[in-house]
Backbone as a ProteinNet text record, in pm:
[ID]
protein_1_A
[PRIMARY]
XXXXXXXXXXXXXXXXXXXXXXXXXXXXXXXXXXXXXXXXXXXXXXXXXXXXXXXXXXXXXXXXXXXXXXXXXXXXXXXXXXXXXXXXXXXXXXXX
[TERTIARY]
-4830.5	-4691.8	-4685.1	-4577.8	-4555.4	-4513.1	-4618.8	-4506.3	-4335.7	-4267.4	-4112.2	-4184.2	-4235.1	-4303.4	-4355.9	-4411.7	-4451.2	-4321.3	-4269.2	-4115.7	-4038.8	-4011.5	-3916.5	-3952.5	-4116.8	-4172.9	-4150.3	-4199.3	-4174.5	-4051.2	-3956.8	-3848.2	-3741.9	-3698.9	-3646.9	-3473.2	-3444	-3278.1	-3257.4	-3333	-3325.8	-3196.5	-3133.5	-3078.2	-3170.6	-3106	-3205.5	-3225.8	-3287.9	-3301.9	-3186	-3093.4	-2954.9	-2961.2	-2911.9	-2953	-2888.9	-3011.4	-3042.5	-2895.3	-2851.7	-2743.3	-2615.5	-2585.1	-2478.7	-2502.6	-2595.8	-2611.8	-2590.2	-2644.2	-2692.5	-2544.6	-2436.3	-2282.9	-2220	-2244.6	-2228.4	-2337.4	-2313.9	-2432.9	-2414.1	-2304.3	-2305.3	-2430.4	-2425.6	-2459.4	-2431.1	-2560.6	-2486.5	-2558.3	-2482	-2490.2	-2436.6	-2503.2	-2449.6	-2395.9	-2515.5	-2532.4	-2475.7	-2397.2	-2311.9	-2337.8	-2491.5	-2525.2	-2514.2	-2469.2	-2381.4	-2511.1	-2632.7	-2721.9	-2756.8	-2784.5	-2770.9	-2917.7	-2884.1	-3035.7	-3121.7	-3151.8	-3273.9	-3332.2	-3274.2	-3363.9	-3399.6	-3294.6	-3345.9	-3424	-3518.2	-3565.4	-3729.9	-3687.1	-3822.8	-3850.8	-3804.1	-3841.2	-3874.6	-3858.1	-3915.2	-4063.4	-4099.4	-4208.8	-4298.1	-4220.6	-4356	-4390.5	-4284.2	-4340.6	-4326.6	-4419.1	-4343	-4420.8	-4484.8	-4606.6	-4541.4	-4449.5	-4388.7	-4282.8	-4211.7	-4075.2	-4025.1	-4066.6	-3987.3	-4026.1	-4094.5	-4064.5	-3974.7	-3986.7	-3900.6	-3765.9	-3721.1	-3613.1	-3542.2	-3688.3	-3592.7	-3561	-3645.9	-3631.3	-3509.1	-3450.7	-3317.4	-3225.2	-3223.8	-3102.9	-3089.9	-3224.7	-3187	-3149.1	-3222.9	-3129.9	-3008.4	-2916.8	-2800.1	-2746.1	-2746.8	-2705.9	-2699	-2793.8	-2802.6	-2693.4	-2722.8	-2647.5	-2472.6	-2446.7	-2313.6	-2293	-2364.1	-2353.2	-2356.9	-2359	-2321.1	-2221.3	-2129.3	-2073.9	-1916.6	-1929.4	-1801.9	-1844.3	-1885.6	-1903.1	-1767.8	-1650.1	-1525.6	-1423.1	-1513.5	-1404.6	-1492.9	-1452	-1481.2	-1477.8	-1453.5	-1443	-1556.5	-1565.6	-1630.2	-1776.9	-1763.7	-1927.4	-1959.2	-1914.2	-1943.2	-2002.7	-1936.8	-1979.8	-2121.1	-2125.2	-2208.3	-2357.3	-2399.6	-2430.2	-2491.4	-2359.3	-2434.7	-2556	-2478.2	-2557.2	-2693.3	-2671.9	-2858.4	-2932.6	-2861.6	-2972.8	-3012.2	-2954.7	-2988.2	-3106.5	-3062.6	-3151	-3298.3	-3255.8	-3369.9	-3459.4	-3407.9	-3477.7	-3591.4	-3494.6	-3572.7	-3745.4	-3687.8	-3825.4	-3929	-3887.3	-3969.3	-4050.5	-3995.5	-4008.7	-4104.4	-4159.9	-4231.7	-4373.4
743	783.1	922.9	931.6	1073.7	1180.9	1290.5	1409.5	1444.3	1505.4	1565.4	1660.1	1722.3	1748.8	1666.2	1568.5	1477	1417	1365	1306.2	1321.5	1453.8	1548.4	1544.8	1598.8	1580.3	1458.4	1351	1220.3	1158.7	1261.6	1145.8	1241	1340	1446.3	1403.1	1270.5	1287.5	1204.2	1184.8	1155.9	1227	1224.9	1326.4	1378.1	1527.2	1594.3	1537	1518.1	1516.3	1540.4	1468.8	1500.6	1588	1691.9	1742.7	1643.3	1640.1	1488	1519.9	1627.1	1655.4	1578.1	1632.2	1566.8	1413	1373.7	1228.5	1162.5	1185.4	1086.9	1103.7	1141.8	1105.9	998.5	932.4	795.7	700.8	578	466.4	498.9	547.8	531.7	673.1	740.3	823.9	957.7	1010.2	1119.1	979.2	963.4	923.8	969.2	1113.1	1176.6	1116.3	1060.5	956.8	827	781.8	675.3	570.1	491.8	371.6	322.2	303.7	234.1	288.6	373.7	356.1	530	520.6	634.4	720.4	855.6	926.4	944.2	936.4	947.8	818	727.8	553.3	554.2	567.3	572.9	638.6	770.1	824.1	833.6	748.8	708.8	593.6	481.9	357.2	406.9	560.2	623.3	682.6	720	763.8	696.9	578.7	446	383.1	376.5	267.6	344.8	439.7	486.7	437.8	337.7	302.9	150.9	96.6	-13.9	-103.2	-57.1	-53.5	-177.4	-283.7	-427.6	-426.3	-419.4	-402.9	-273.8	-162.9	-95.7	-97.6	-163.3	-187.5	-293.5	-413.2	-519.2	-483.8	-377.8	-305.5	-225.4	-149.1	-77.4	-162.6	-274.8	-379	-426.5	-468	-519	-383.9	-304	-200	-137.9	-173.7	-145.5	-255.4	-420.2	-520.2	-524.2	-461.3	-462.1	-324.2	-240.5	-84.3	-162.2	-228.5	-292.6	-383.9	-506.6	-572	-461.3	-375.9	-272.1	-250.2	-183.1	-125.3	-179.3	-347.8	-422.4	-560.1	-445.8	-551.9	-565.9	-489.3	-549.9	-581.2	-641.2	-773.2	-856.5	-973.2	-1118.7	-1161.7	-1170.7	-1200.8	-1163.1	-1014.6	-897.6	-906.9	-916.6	-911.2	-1092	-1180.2	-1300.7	-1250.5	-1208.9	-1160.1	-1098.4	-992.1	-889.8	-945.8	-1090.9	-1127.2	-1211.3	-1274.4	-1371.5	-1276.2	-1165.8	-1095.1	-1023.3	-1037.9	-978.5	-1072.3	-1204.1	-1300	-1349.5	-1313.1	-1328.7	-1205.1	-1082.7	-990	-1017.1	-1071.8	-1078.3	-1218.1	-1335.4	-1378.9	-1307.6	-1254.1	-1132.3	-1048.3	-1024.1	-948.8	-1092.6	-1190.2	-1308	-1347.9	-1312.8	-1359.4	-1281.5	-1162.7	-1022.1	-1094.4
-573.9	-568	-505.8	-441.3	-369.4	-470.1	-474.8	-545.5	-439.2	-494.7	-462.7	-320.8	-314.8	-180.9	-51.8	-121.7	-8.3	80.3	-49.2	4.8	68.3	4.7	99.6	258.5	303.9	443.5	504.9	442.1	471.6	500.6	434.2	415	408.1	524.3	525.2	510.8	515	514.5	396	306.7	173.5	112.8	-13.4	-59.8	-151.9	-232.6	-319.5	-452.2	-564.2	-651.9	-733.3	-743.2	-877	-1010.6	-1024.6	-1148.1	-1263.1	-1382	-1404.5	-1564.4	-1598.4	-1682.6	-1593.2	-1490.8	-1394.6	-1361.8	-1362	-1288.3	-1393.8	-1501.5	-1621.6	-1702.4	-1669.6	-1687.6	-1694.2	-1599.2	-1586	-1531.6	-1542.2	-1476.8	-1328.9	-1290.1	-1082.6	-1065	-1143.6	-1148.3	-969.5	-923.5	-861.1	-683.7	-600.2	-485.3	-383.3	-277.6	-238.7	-91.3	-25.3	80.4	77.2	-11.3	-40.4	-10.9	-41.4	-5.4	-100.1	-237.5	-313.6	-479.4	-471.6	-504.7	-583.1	-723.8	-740.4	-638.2	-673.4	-573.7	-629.2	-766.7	-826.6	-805.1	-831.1	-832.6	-640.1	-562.4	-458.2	-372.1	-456.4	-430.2	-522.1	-615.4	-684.3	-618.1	-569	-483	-344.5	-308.5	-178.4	-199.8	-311	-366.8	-382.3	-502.9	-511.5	-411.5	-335.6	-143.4	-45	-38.4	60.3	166.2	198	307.6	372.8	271	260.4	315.6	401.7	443	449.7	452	404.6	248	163.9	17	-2.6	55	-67.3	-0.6	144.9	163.5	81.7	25.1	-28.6	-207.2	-218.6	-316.9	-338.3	-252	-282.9	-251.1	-197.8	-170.6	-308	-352.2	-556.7	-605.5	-618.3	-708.6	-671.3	-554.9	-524.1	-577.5	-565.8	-574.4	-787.6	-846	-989.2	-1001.3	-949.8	-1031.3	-998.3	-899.2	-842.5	-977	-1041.3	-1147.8	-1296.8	-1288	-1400.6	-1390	-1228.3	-1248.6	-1230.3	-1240.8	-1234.5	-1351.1	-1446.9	-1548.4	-1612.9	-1623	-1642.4	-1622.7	-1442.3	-1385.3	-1349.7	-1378.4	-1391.9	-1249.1	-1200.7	-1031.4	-934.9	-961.3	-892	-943.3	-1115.8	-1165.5	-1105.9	-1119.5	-1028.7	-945.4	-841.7	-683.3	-686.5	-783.2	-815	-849.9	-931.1	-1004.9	-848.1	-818.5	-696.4	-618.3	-548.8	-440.3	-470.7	-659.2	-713	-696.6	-725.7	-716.9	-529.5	-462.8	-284.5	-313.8	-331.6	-324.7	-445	-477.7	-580.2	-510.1	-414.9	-374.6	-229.6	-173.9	-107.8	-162.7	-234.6	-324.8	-301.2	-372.2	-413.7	-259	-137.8	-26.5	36.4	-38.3	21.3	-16.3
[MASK]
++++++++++++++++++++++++++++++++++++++++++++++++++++++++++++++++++++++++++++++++++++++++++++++++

């Protein structure tokens, strides 16, 4: 795994590290870059793969597609939707 140094070099348009009092506020938590995905998870799935780029891409598509099924867990329609598009992404993973 990459230390916060490596990453940063590697992976210079990342966002920073969320201070973890502010993020941990809510489940959306802090997403500065607005790919639907908080920045700490998407920046620990940059660390653990970082050699990887079809896994940890199919990796942040599930954890965008799951943090999305949290965060319309109370509408019925939407968590449907939400629910469908983890399980596409989750066949993804299965496909790596």
């Amino acid at each position: 795994m990459l230390s916060d140094e490596e990453l940063e070099a590697r992976f210079p348009d990342l966002p920073p590290e969320p201070d973890p009092e502010l993020n941990n506020q809510t489940i959306a938590g802090i997403d500065l870059d607005g790919d639907g995905l908080r920045d700490d998870v998407q920046r620990y799935i940059y660390k653990r793969f970082p050699n990887d780029d079809q896994g940890r891409n199919a990796l942040l598509r599930y954890a965008i597609t799951h943090q999305n099924v949290l965060l319309t867990a109370d509408d019925r329609e939407a968590s449907i939707e939400a629910k469908r598009r983890r399980f596409d992404a989750s066949e993804c993973i299965d496909g790596i």
